[in-house]
Short mmCIF file of C-alpha atoms and ligand atoms in Angstrom, two decimals:
data_model
loop_
_atom_site.label_atom_id
_atom_site.label_comp_id
_atom_site.label_asym_id
_atom_site.label_seq_id
_atom_site.Cartn_x
_atom_site.Cartn_y
_atom_site.Cartn_z
CA MET A 167 5.14 -20.10 16.55
CA ARG A 168 5.25 -16.45 15.62
CA LEU A 169 2.20 -14.88 14.09
CA SER A 170 3.00 -11.74 12.25
CA PHE A 171 1.32 -8.67 10.88
CA ALA A 172 2.59 -9.79 7.52
CA LEU A 173 0.57 -12.99 7.77
CA GLY A 174 -2.49 -10.97 8.67
CA LEU A 175 -1.90 -8.73 5.70
CA LEU A 176 -1.45 -11.61 3.31
CA ALA A 177 -4.56 -13.29 4.60
CA LEU A 178 -6.38 -10.02 4.11
CA LEU A 179 -5.30 -9.76 0.53
CA GLY A 180 -6.56 -13.19 -0.32
CA THR A 181 -4.07 -15.83 -1.21
CA ALA A 182 -1.51 -13.68 -2.97
CA SER A 183 1.04 -15.41 -0.75
CA THR A 184 0.41 -18.72 -2.45
CA VAL A 185 2.73 -19.18 -5.36
CA ASN A 186 0.50 -20.99 -7.75
CA ALA A 187 1.50 -21.78 -11.29
CA GLU A 188 -1.70 -23.70 -12.12
CA PRO A 189 -4.29 -21.35 -13.61
CA GLU A 190 -7.66 -21.19 -11.88
CA THR A 191 -8.96 -18.76 -14.44
CA GLY A 192 -9.67 -19.16 -18.15
CA ARG A 193 -6.30 -17.97 -19.41
CA THR A 194 -2.87 -19.01 -18.26
CA PRO A 195 -0.64 -16.42 -16.62
CA ALA A 196 1.84 -16.91 -19.49
CA GLU A 197 -0.89 -15.95 -21.98
CA ASN A 198 -1.83 -12.89 -19.95
CA TYR A 199 1.83 -11.94 -19.67
CA LYS A 200 2.34 -12.17 -23.43
CA GLU A 201 -0.70 -10.09 -24.15
CA TYR A 202 -0.36 -7.37 -21.54
CA CYS A 203 3.24 -7.17 -20.35
CA ALA A 204 5.78 -8.43 -22.89
CA LEU A 205 5.57 -5.19 -24.88
CA CYS A 206 7.60 -3.35 -22.22
CA HIS A 207 9.03 -6.01 -19.91
CA GLY A 208 10.07 -8.30 -22.81
CA ASP A 209 9.32 -11.95 -23.64
CA ASP A 210 12.21 -12.96 -21.38
CA ARG A 211 10.82 -10.77 -18.50
CA LYS A 212 14.21 -9.12 -18.15
CA GLY A 213 12.75 -5.66 -18.74
CA TYR A 214 14.06 -2.68 -20.69
CA LEU A 215 12.33 -3.47 -23.96
CA ASN A 216 10.31 -0.24 -23.74
CA ASP A 217 9.91 2.71 -21.39
CA HIS A 218 12.67 1.61 -18.96
CA ALA A 219 10.33 -1.13 -17.75
CA PRO A 220 12.17 -2.86 -14.88
CA SER A 221 13.26 -6.45 -14.79
CA LEU A 222 10.75 -8.99 -13.50
CA VAL A 223 13.32 -11.70 -12.83
CA THR A 224 15.40 -10.23 -9.99
CA GLU A 225 15.49 -11.80 -6.56
CA THR A 226 14.85 -8.62 -4.59
CA LEU A 227 11.66 -7.87 -6.53
CA PHE A 228 10.25 -10.93 -4.73
CA VAL A 229 11.76 -10.22 -1.33
CA ASN A 230 8.23 -10.32 0.19
CA GLY A 231 7.08 -13.06 -2.15
CA PRO A 232 4.75 -12.06 -4.98
CA ILE A 233 2.76 -9.59 -2.86
CA THR A 234 4.44 -6.29 -3.79
CA PRO A 235 4.51 -7.14 -7.52
CA PHE A 236 0.84 -8.15 -7.16
CA MET A 237 0.04 -4.67 -5.83
CA ALA A 238 2.17 -2.98 -8.54
CA ILE A 239 0.33 -4.88 -11.28
CA SER A 240 -3.09 -4.27 -9.74
CA TYR A 241 -2.78 -0.54 -9.08
CA GLY A 242 0.05 0.48 -11.42
CA ARG A 243 2.22 3.53 -10.95
CA PRO A 244 0.05 6.45 -12.09
CA GLY A 245 1.93 8.98 -14.17
CA THR A 246 4.38 6.33 -15.45
CA PRO A 247 3.89 3.89 -18.35
CA MET A 248 2.96 1.20 -15.77
CA GLY A 249 -0.82 1.27 -15.76
CA PRO A 250 -3.26 -0.38 -13.35
CA TYR A 251 -4.34 -3.83 -14.54
CA LEU A 252 -7.12 -4.45 -12.01
CA ASP A 253 -10.58 -4.41 -13.55
CA GLU A 254 -12.08 -2.39 -10.67
CA ILE A 255 -10.06 0.64 -11.58
CA GLY A 256 -10.28 0.26 -15.30
CA GLY A 257 -7.75 -2.50 -16.04
CA PRO A 258 -8.32 -5.70 -18.05
CA MET A 259 -7.65 -8.39 -15.40
CA THR A 260 -9.45 -9.74 -12.36
CA SER A 261 -7.78 -9.90 -8.98
CA ASP A 262 -7.50 -13.71 -9.31
CA GLU A 263 -5.78 -13.42 -12.68
CA ILE A 264 -3.29 -10.91 -11.28
CA ARG A 265 -2.64 -13.12 -8.26
CA GLU A 266 -1.86 -16.01 -10.61
CA LEU A 267 0.30 -13.80 -12.80
CA ALA A 268 2.33 -12.51 -9.84
CA GLY A 269 2.79 -16.08 -8.56
CA TRP A 270 3.82 -17.25 -12.02
CA LEU A 271 6.35 -14.40 -12.30
CA ALA A 272 7.89 -15.44 -8.98
CA VAL A 273 8.09 -19.11 -10.00
CA SER A 274 9.48 -18.17 -13.42
CA ALA A 275 12.14 -16.05 -11.72
CA GLY A 276 13.17 -19.14 -9.75
CA ILE A 277 11.93 -17.77 -6.44
CA GLU A 278 11.19 -20.36 -3.78
CA PRO A 279 7.98 -19.54 -1.91
CA THR A 280 8.91 -18.45 1.62
CA ALA A 281 6.83 -17.61 4.65
CA PRO A 282 6.48 -13.85 5.09
CA ASN A 283 8.97 -12.40 7.51
CA ARG A 284 7.51 -10.42 10.41
CA ASP A 285 9.91 -7.57 9.65
CA THR A 286 8.18 -7.09 6.30
CA LEU A 287 5.77 -4.58 7.80
CA LYS A 288 8.07 -2.82 10.21
CA PRO A 289 8.67 0.88 9.65
CA ILE A 290 12.32 1.72 9.01
CA GLU A 291 13.44 4.65 11.14
CA GLY A 292 16.07 7.07 9.92
CA ASP A 293 17.19 10.65 9.72
CA ILE A 294 15.01 12.17 7.00
CA GLU A 295 17.27 15.21 6.42
CA GLN A 296 20.29 12.97 6.02
CA GLY A 297 18.29 10.75 3.68
CA LYS A 298 17.39 13.79 1.59
CA ARG A 299 21.09 14.64 1.14
CA ILE A 300 22.01 11.05 0.26
CA TYR A 301 19.17 10.89 -2.24
CA ALA A 302 20.37 14.06 -4.00
CA ALA A 303 23.97 12.79 -4.12
CA HIS A 304 23.50 9.12 -5.02
CA CYS A 305 20.06 8.52 -6.44
CA ALA A 306 18.61 11.60 -8.15
CA ASP A 307 20.60 11.10 -11.36
CA CYS A 308 18.68 7.94 -12.17
CA HIS A 309 15.47 8.31 -10.14
CA GLY A 310 14.88 12.03 -10.81
CA ALA A 311 15.40 15.11 -8.63
CA LYS A 312 11.81 14.83 -7.43
CA GLY A 313 11.51 11.06 -7.61
CA GLU A 314 9.76 11.33 -10.96
CA GLY A 315 11.87 8.52 -12.45
CA GLY A 316 14.16 8.36 -15.45
CA GLU A 317 16.59 5.54 -15.96
CA GLY A 318 15.36 4.27 -12.57
CA THR A 319 11.76 3.89 -11.40
CA ALA A 320 9.67 6.75 -9.96
CA LEU A 321 10.51 6.57 -6.24
CA GLY A 322 8.27 9.55 -5.42
CA ASN A 323 5.21 7.84 -6.91
CA ALA A 324 2.41 8.12 -4.36
CA THR A 325 0.79 4.84 -5.38
CA MET A 326 4.09 2.96 -5.34
CA LEU A 327 4.78 4.26 -1.83
CA ALA A 328 1.22 3.55 -0.69
CA VAL A 329 1.48 -0.18 -1.47
CA THR A 330 5.21 -0.81 -0.97
CA PRO A 331 6.59 -1.48 2.51
CA ASP A 332 9.84 0.13 3.70
CA SER A 333 11.47 -3.32 3.87
CA PHE A 334 11.01 -3.75 0.10
CA LEU A 335 12.63 -0.36 -0.62
CA LYS A 336 15.51 -1.16 1.70
CA ALA A 337 16.14 -4.55 0.10
CA ALA A 338 16.43 -2.97 -3.35
CA ILE A 339 18.95 -0.39 -2.08
CA GLU A 340 20.94 -2.81 0.04
CA ARG A 341 21.09 -5.72 -2.39
CA GLY A 342 20.45 -4.03 -5.72
CA ARG A 343 18.65 -5.69 -8.61
CA GLU A 344 20.99 -8.07 -10.39
CA GLY A 345 21.39 -7.59 -14.13
CA THR A 346 20.00 -4.02 -14.02
CA PRO A 347 21.51 -0.53 -13.52
CA MET A 348 20.38 -0.69 -9.85
CA VAL A 349 23.55 -1.74 -8.07
CA SER A 350 23.84 -2.72 -4.42
CA PHE A 351 24.64 0.20 -2.11
CA ALA A 352 25.76 -2.06 0.72
CA ASP A 353 29.40 -1.10 0.17
CA THR A 354 28.76 2.59 -0.56
CA LEU A 355 26.35 3.47 2.25
CA ALA A 356 26.30 2.46 5.92
CA ASP A 357 23.20 0.66 7.21
CA ASP A 358 21.93 3.78 9.00
CA GLU A 359 22.43 5.83 5.83
CA ILE A 360 20.33 3.35 3.88
CA ASN A 361 17.69 3.57 6.62
CA SER A 362 17.76 7.36 6.34
CA VAL A 363 17.18 7.33 2.61
CA VAL A 364 14.26 4.90 3.09
CA ALA A 365 12.79 7.17 5.79
CA PHE A 366 13.20 10.12 3.43
CA LEU A 367 11.37 8.27 0.62
CA ARG A 368 8.59 7.29 3.04
CA SER A 369 8.23 10.91 4.13
CA ARG A 370 7.53 11.74 0.47
CA ALA A 371 4.41 9.55 0.40
CA SER A 372 2.21 12.63 0.92
CA GLY A 373 3.88 14.39 -2.03
CA TRP A 374 7.48 15.19 -2.96
CA ASP A 375 7.27 18.90 -2.23
CA VAL A 376 5.44 18.88 1.10
CA GLU A 377 7.40 21.09 3.48
CA ASP A 378 6.37 19.28 6.61
CA MET A 379 8.61 16.24 6.97
CA SER A 380 6.82 14.95 10.05
CA PHE A 381 4.46 12.01 10.25
CA ASP A 382 0.79 12.15 11.29
CA GLU A 383 -0.22 10.51 14.55
CA PRO A 384 -3.65 8.87 14.68
CA PRO A 385 -6.30 11.34 15.92
CA ASP A 386 -7.37 10.80 19.52
CA LEU A 387 -10.82 9.37 20.11
CA ASP A 388 -12.25 12.78 21.08
CA ASN A 389 -11.32 14.11 17.65
CA ILE A 390 -12.35 11.41 15.25
CA VAL A 391 -14.90 13.52 13.39
CA VAL A 392 -13.48 15.05 10.20
CA ASN A 393 -14.85 18.54 9.48
CA PRO A 394 -16.88 18.66 12.75
CA ASP A 395 -18.59 21.91 11.72
CA GLY A 396 -19.50 20.78 8.20
CA ASP A 397 -22.85 19.62 6.80
CA ALA A 398 -23.57 15.94 6.31
CA PRO A 399 -22.50 14.51 2.96
CA GLU A 400 -25.18 13.44 0.49
CA PHE A 401 -23.85 10.13 -0.69
CA ASP A 402 -25.42 8.26 -3.57
CA LEU A 403 -24.50 4.75 -2.43
CA VAL A 404 -24.10 1.82 -4.81
CA ASP A 405 -26.04 -1.24 -3.56
CA SER A 406 -27.04 0.92 -0.55
CA ARG A 407 -23.53 0.38 0.77
CA TYR A 408 -20.64 1.58 -1.35
CA VAL A 409 -19.37 5.10 -1.85
CA MET A 410 -17.17 5.69 -4.89
CA ALA A 411 -13.74 7.28 -4.33
CA GLU A 412 -14.68 10.25 -6.49
CA ASP A 413 -17.76 11.01 -4.39
CA LEU A 414 -15.91 10.59 -1.10
CA ASN A 415 -13.15 12.92 -2.26
CA ALA A 416 -15.72 15.51 -3.41
CA ALA A 417 -17.44 15.40 0.00
CA LEU A 418 -14.12 15.83 1.82
CA GLU A 419 -13.09 18.70 -0.44
CA ASP A 420 -16.46 20.25 0.29
CA GLY A 421 -15.76 20.12 4.04
CA ARG A 422 -18.52 17.60 4.87
CA ARG A 423 -18.73 16.14 8.36
CA MET A 424 -17.92 12.43 8.70
CA ILE A 425 -15.81 9.77 10.38
CA LEU A 426 -13.28 7.80 8.35
CA ILE A 427 -12.27 4.40 9.64
CA ASP A 428 -9.20 2.64 8.25
CA THR A 429 -9.59 -1.10 8.88
CA ARG A 430 -6.18 -2.21 7.62
CA VAL A 431 -3.27 -3.36 9.74
CA PRO A 432 -1.86 -0.23 11.44
CA TYR A 433 1.37 -0.32 9.46
CA PHE A 434 -0.64 0.29 6.32
CA TRP A 435 -2.25 3.36 7.87
CA ALA A 436 1.28 4.58 8.63
CA MET A 437 2.50 3.95 5.07
CA ALA A 438 -0.25 6.20 3.74
CA HIS A 439 -3.88 6.92 4.60
CA ILE A 440 -6.75 9.30 3.92
CA GLU A 441 -6.24 12.40 6.05
CA GLY A 442 -8.29 12.41 9.24
CA SER A 443 -8.94 8.67 9.16
CA PHE A 444 -8.79 6.65 12.34
CA PRO A 445 -6.97 3.31 12.20
CA ILE A 446 -9.09 0.57 13.71
CA PRO A 447 -7.61 -2.70 12.53
CA TYR A 448 -9.96 -5.45 11.42
CA TYR A 449 -8.71 -7.76 14.19
CA SER A 450 -9.50 -5.37 17.06
CA SER A 451 -12.74 -5.58 19.01
CA GLY A 452 -13.52 -1.98 18.16
CA ARG A 453 -15.14 -1.51 21.57
CA GLU A 454 -13.29 1.73 22.38
CA ILE A 455 -14.04 3.36 19.09
CA ILE A 456 -17.70 2.32 19.15
CA ALA A 457 -17.98 3.94 22.57
CA ALA A 458 -16.52 7.13 21.09
CA LEU A 459 -18.89 7.33 18.10
CA PRO A 460 -21.36 10.21 18.18
CA GLN A 461 -25.01 9.12 18.26
CA ASP A 462 -26.24 11.85 15.95
CA GLY A 463 -26.26 10.20 12.53
CA THR A 464 -22.77 11.36 11.59
CA TRP A 465 -21.70 9.45 8.48
CA ILE A 466 -19.07 6.75 8.96
CA VAL A 467 -17.03 5.58 5.97
CA ALA A 468 -14.79 2.53 6.33
CA TYR A 469 -12.04 1.51 3.96
CA CYS A 470 -9.43 -1.22 3.63
CA GLU A 471 -7.01 -2.50 1.03
CA CYS A 472 -8.55 -5.84 0.32
CA PRO A 473 -10.32 -3.90 -1.38
CA ARG A 474 -13.50 -4.21 0.69
CA ALA A 475 -13.72 -7.33 2.88
CA ALA A 476 -12.55 -5.89 6.20
CA ALA A 477 -14.39 -2.57 5.75
CA ASP A 478 -17.51 -4.51 4.71
CA SER A 479 -17.50 -6.52 7.91
CA ALA A 480 -16.99 -3.35 10.00
CA VAL A 481 -19.99 -1.71 8.32
CA THR A 482 -22.09 -4.83 8.78
CA ARG A 483 -21.34 -4.72 12.51
CA LEU A 484 -22.06 -1.01 12.74
CA ARG A 485 -25.38 -1.41 10.93
CA GLU A 486 -26.36 -4.23 13.27
CA MET A 487 -25.81 -1.73 16.07
CA GLY A 488 -28.07 0.81 14.38
CA TYR A 489 -25.50 3.01 12.66
CA ASN A 490 -27.23 3.28 9.30
CA ASN A 491 -25.33 6.24 7.87
CA THR A 492 -22.41 3.99 7.08
CA ALA A 493 -20.60 3.18 3.86
CA VAL A 494 -17.63 1.29 2.45
CA LEU A 495 -15.16 2.94 0.06
CA TYR A 496 -15.72 0.90 -3.09
CA GLU A 497 -12.25 1.00 -4.64
CA GLY A 498 -10.45 0.46 -1.34
CA TYR A 499 -7.43 2.39 -0.22
CA ALA A 500 -5.06 1.35 -3.00
CA GLY A 501 -7.70 2.22 -5.59
CA TRP A 502 -8.17 5.62 -3.92
CA SER A 503 -4.44 6.27 -4.25
CA ALA A 504 -4.19 4.90 -7.79
CA LEU A 505 -7.01 7.21 -8.86
CA GLY A 506 -4.84 10.10 -7.66
CA PHE A 507 -6.74 11.22 -4.54
CA PRO A 508 -4.68 12.79 -1.73
CA VAL A 509 -3.00 10.75 1.00
CA LYS A 510 -1.02 11.37 4.17
CA VAL A 511 1.84 9.46 5.73
CA GLY A 512 1.86 8.59 9.45
CA ARG A 513 3.48 6.86 12.36
CA ILE A 514 1.87 4.39 14.71
CA ASP A 515 3.11 2.28 17.57
CA PRO A 516 1.65 -1.18 16.89
CA LYS A 517 2.39 -2.28 20.45
CA LYS A 518 0.14 0.35 21.96
CA GLY A 519 -3.45 0.26 23.05
CA LEU A 520 -5.97 -0.08 20.29
CA PHE A 521 -3.38 -0.98 17.71
CA ARG A 522 -1.97 -3.91 19.60
CA HIS A 523 -2.20 -7.17 17.71
CA PRO A 524 -3.93 -9.94 19.70
CA SER A 525 -0.98 -12.25 19.11
CA ALA A 526 1.52 -9.71 20.48
CA GLU A 527 1.96 -11.45 23.84
CA LYS A 528 2.57 -14.79 22.19
CA ARG A 529 5.47 -13.53 20.15
CA THR A 530 9.00 -13.94 21.28
CA GLU A 531 11.35 -11.16 20.33
C1 HEC B 154 3.77 0.37 -21.44
C2 HEC B 154 4.84 -0.35 -20.80
C3 HEC B 154 4.48 -1.34 -19.70
C4 HEC B 154 3.57 -2.36 -19.76
C5 HEC B 154 2.68 -2.77 -20.90
C6 HEC B 154 3.64 -3.02 -18.46
N1 HEC B 154 4.56 -2.41 -17.66
FE1 HEC B 154 5.09 -2.96 -15.80
N2 HEC B 154 6.23 -1.34 -15.63
C7 HEC B 154 6.52 -0.46 -16.64
C8 HEC B 154 7.34 0.62 -16.13
C9 HEC B 154 7.89 1.79 -16.92
C10 HEC B 154 7.49 0.36 -14.73
C11 HEC B 154 8.23 1.23 -13.73
C12 HEC B 154 7.37 2.41 -13.39
C13 HEC B 154 7.98 3.27 -12.32
O1 HEC B 154 7.78 2.93 -11.13
O2 HEC B 154 8.64 4.25 -12.64
C14 HEC B 154 6.81 -0.88 -14.47
C15 HEC B 154 6.76 -1.49 -13.23
C16 HEC B 154 6.29 -2.76 -13.00
C17 HEC B 154 6.42 -3.50 -11.77
C18 HEC B 154 7.10 -3.01 -10.51
C19 HEC B 154 8.55 -3.43 -10.58
C20 HEC B 154 9.40 -2.91 -9.47
O3 HEC B 154 10.61 -2.80 -9.72
O4 HEC B 154 8.90 -2.63 -8.39
C21 HEC B 154 5.87 -4.73 -11.97
C22 HEC B 154 5.79 -5.86 -10.98
C23 HEC B 154 5.36 -4.74 -13.32
N3 HEC B 154 5.63 -3.53 -13.92
C24 HEC B 154 4.73 -5.81 -13.91
C25 HEC B 154 4.02 -5.70 -15.10
C26 HEC B 154 3.12 -6.71 -15.59
C27 HEC B 154 2.93 -8.07 -14.95
C28 HEC B 154 2.56 -6.22 -16.73
C29 HEC B 154 1.46 -6.85 -17.56
C30 HEC B 154 0.24 -7.13 -16.85
C31 HEC B 154 3.14 -4.92 -16.98
N4 HEC B 154 4.00 -4.64 -15.97
C32 HEC B 154 2.88 -4.12 -18.08
C33 HEC B 154 6.09 -0.53 -17.94
C34 HEC B 154 5.10 -1.38 -18.39
C1 HEC B 155 22.55 4.09 -12.29
C2 HEC B 155 21.17 4.41 -12.03
C3 HEC B 155 20.64 4.24 -10.62
C4 HEC B 155 21.13 4.78 -9.46
C5 HEC B 155 22.33 5.68 -9.27
C6 HEC B 155 20.20 4.34 -8.41
N1 HEC B 155 19.23 3.57 -8.93
FE1 HEC B 155 17.71 2.72 -7.90
N2 HEC B 155 17.08 1.79 -9.56
C7 HEC B 155 17.61 1.97 -10.83
C8 HEC B 155 16.90 1.13 -11.75
C9 HEC B 155 17.14 1.05 -13.23
C10 HEC B 155 15.94 0.41 -11.00
C11 HEC B 155 14.98 -0.67 -11.51
C12 HEC B 155 15.81 -1.93 -11.59
C13 HEC B 155 15.03 -3.16 -12.05
O1 HEC B 155 14.48 -3.85 -11.18
O2 HEC B 155 14.98 -3.41 -13.26
C14 HEC B 155 16.06 0.85 -9.63
C15 HEC B 155 15.28 0.40 -8.58
C16 HEC B 155 15.28 0.95 -7.32
C17 HEC B 155 14.35 0.63 -6.29
C18 HEC B 155 13.16 -0.31 -6.40
C19 HEC B 155 11.98 0.57 -6.71
C20 HEC B 155 10.81 -0.11 -7.36
O3 HEC B 155 10.19 0.55 -8.21
O4 HEC B 155 10.52 -1.26 -7.06
C21 HEC B 155 14.66 1.41 -5.21
C22 HEC B 155 13.95 1.46 -3.88
C23 HEC B 155 15.81 2.19 -5.57
N3 HEC B 155 16.16 1.88 -6.87
C24 HEC B 155 16.40 3.12 -4.76
C25 HEC B 155 17.57 3.79 -5.07
C26 HEC B 155 18.25 4.65 -4.15
C27 HEC B 155 17.75 5.03 -2.77
C28 HEC B 155 19.37 5.08 -4.78
C29 HEC B 155 20.45 5.96 -4.22
C30 HEC B 155 21.06 5.50 -2.99
C31 HEC B 155 19.37 4.48 -6.12
N4 HEC B 155 18.26 3.72 -6.25
C32 HEC B 155 20.33 4.72 -7.08
C33 HEC B 155 18.65 2.80 -11.17
C34 HEC B 155 19.45 3.48 -10.28
#
C-alpha cells in the first residue's frame, strides 16, 4: 500500500475527497448551484453564460477529484468575477455545503471518484525562462500578458496558484478542457516545454512582476525568528487564541518580532507561504523545532489550510509546554491569500530531514 501526501492533504481538508451526492446540510447542492452559480456558469454547468465563466463539466477540472474545485469555490479568484463562497471570508456557504457542492459537480460531470494519485502534490520542474517565452507565444493571447485573464482564466491569480497544485495546471495544458477554447497542447508542445510553462506559472505565485525568479528555501533553524530586532506584536486575540489575517499582516508590515509556523504538508509551503514562515508539517514530531524555539516569550503564530485544525493542535501542544504567546491564524493560509495578503513561493525537498513523511520508507517507487 502506498500512502501519499495527497491522502494526508485530503484528510486534512476534511472529507472533500468523498464524492457525496446526498446532502448533509439543509439545502441540496443543486439548489445552492442554482442560486449562486448558474448566473455565470449556466444551468447546464457548461460555462460561458457570463464573464467567461469556465465550464464545470470537463474531465480535467476534476483530475484531482473535487478538491481543486472545492478550493476555487471556497476562496474564489480575487480580482475576477469568481468570488469566495466560504462564510469565513464573507461568502454565503459553509465548508460542508461547498464540499457537497463540489462533490455534486463531479458526479454531475460523470466523474468516477478515484483515489488521489501521489503525484498530485509533486512539484513540476522546468526551465522558467523557457516557460516565460512559451507563455508569451502560446498563451498570453487568451490568458493575458500578465496572467490577468481574458478569454481564458487568470493564470497569474495569486489565490488560484496558492490552492492549485502544479499537476492540475499541467493536466489542463496537456489534455485541454473539452468543449471549451482551451485545447490540448500535447501535440504542439513537448512534455518538457509543458513542464517549463508550469514552472513559469508557479514562479509567478509571488506576483507576476517579481524580478527574482528563484524559489525560497525554508529558513534554517537558527534563523526562524522573523524581524529579530523588532518589538513584540500586540495581538488582540479572538477567544484568547486566534489572530485575524489583517492583524497579523499589520504586525508583519510593522516589523514585529515573531515566529511563523506553517503546519501544512511541505508541498503546500512550496506552492505559496507567508514570507519567513517555517514549514513544520502536522505529522512531524516537531522535536527539532521545539528545541530551536527561543525561551524569551517571542510570539509564535501557526497557520494551516484546513483552515485551523492542524495549527490549533500545534498551538495546544506549545501551550502545554508553557509557550503562552502563541496564536493560530484564524482564516488559515488560503483565507490569507484570498484576502490579498502577500505570499512567497518556495522549494522544499520532502525526502529530507524534518520534512520527511513518516510513511516515506514504506513507499515503493
Ligand atoms: C459572477 C460570475 C460567477 C459566479 C456567480 C460564479 N462563478 Fe465560478 N467562476 C467565474 C469566473 C469568471 C471564473 C474564472 C476566474 C478566473 O480564474 O479567471 C470562475 C471559476 C470557477 C471555478 C474554477 C474553474 C477552473 O477552471 O479552475 C470553479 C470550480 C467555479 N468557478 C465554480 C463556481 C461555483 C460552484 C459557483 C457558485 C457557488 C460559482 N463558480 C459562481 C464566474 C462566476
Ligand atoms: C484560445 C484561447 C486559449 C489559449 C491560446 C490558451 N488557453 Fe488556457 N484556457 C482557455 C480557457 C477558455 C480556459 C478555461 C476552460 C474551461 O475550463 O472552461 C483555459 C484554462 C486553462 C487552464 C486551467 C486554469 C484554471 O483556471 O483552472 C490552464 C492551466 C491553462 N488554460 C493554461 C494555458 C497555457 C499554459 C496555455 C499556453 C500554452 C494556454 N492555456 C493557452 C483558453 C486558452
